Amino acid sequence: MYDTGKVIGGLVVFLILATSPLIFNAMSSTSAEPPELVPPPNGTQQCVMPTEWMRSSHMNLLDQWREDAVRRGDRDFVIEATGETVTKSLTLTCMDCHSNKSEFCDRCHDYLEVAPYCWDCHVAPVEGKEVR
Amino acid sequence: MMDGSRRSFLKLAGLTALGAAGAAGASTRQASANPEVATEPAHTGTRLAMVVDLRKLDADGEVAKRCIEACHKAHNVPSFNSIKDEVKWIWTEDFETAFHSQEFHFLREDLEHKPTLLLCNHCDNPPCTRVCPTQATWKRESDGVVMMDWHRCIGCRYCIVACPYGSRSFNWRDPRTAENLADPAMRNPEFPTRMRGVVEKCNFCEERLARGEQPACVEACDNDELVFGDLNAPGSKVREMLGRHLAIRRKPGLGTQPEVYYIVDDPATLGAGSDEPAVAEQPEMEGDHA
């Protein structure tokens, strides 16, 4: 092969340049800050399901609630931890506590770059100034 | 040998054909004895219905306006300043227009142009639900309400074509740009808006029924202009009204079995107030016909 040194050297330079963002991130200790979620303003401590489960699976719960309430007319949900009965409703139950949508739902959804279309139709609670 | 085998083959083929024809005939007979469309509604369970007392609706449509406002406010129904984009759950037409297929000739003038409240008839045999490709609309078995699931509607508008009453509207524009919904503070937070490209209609206030309340339009009336209840409960108010008055339905000949009834009789002509069911008497035949 002609110019072995130049070719190999060029390849090495290319690899370093191409992976430079990764190398930079690995060497520096900066990382994207996880979103800071603000708990319900009304002081509620008890969610309808355990917090950890909600963090990962609230969308499944909402999907199930939608199916139950709209199609089966089954609107009552019993919170296992307290035995309390709530209505299966995003706007009436979830948003009743999490009335700070922009500091709760939106922050995490923005961080994860997901855009659920719930709010195309469901009316978000009116917050101080910021309203979507 | 060859002739014989051909003959036996033809015999066998003939027998098979006969058998097949017989089986087909039998199944056809079975089908006609068991028609898909029941002509007589089954009187079991709950069957929600509404009675509109036209005698009590005023000529200026003030009561109707109140009902419409209450409904459209409760359900975030967008109002655009254009008939082309109109979305309506409950609305009015002149009596004559609303019942044009009934062919009333020389109709009493006050009735002819009376603003008549119209809404989804929540038919017992709804044509709209059959055509929906996504089951976004269906008749609820528990009480007969014709439901909609806006999560599922893909906006094909087959149901709009299927509905003979014009009860369904399409959101040609984003409803949140409508003058009454543009300001988020004006929306009813307890009920969703719709999005562009979705069909909507009256839901008999199923969300209010679930809370044990009456429909919004019924609640907006203060003189029983609209009465709502279970048609299958013999003592219910709707049954009592239907038993005592002459009530008509829109386009009954289509077989959709609409469940919104209109009381048209005038107390003076049909003797309202008596406990007898109002039935027009046949005049006695006179003369040669014995």
Tab-separated table of C-alpha atoms in Angstrom, chain B residues 93-98 104 106-116:
chain	number	residue	atom	x	y	z
B	93	GLU	CA	-85.296	24.231	12.910
B	94	ASP	CA	-88.778	25.349	12.015
B	95	PHE	CA	-91.254	22.593	12.848
B	96	GLU	CA	-92.143	22.299	9.192
B	97	THR	CA	-88.501	21.716	8.231
B	98	ALA	CA	-87.794	19.344	11.082
B	104	PHE	CA	-98.405	18.369	7.156
B	106	PHE	CA	-102.186	23.674	5.843
B	107	LEU	CA	-100.391	23.450	9.141
B	108	ARG	CA	-101.372	25.714	11.997
B	109	GLU	CA	-99.271	28.809	11.562
B	110	ASP	CA	-97.864	28.999	15.060
B	111	LEU	CA	-96.655	25.417	14.744
B	112	GLU	CA	-95.331	25.778	11.213
B	113	HIS	CA	-92.522	28.089	12.221
B	114	LYS	CA	-92.072	27.026	15.810
B	115	PRO	CA	-88.369	26.688	16.680
B	116	THR	CA	-88.111	22.952	17.269
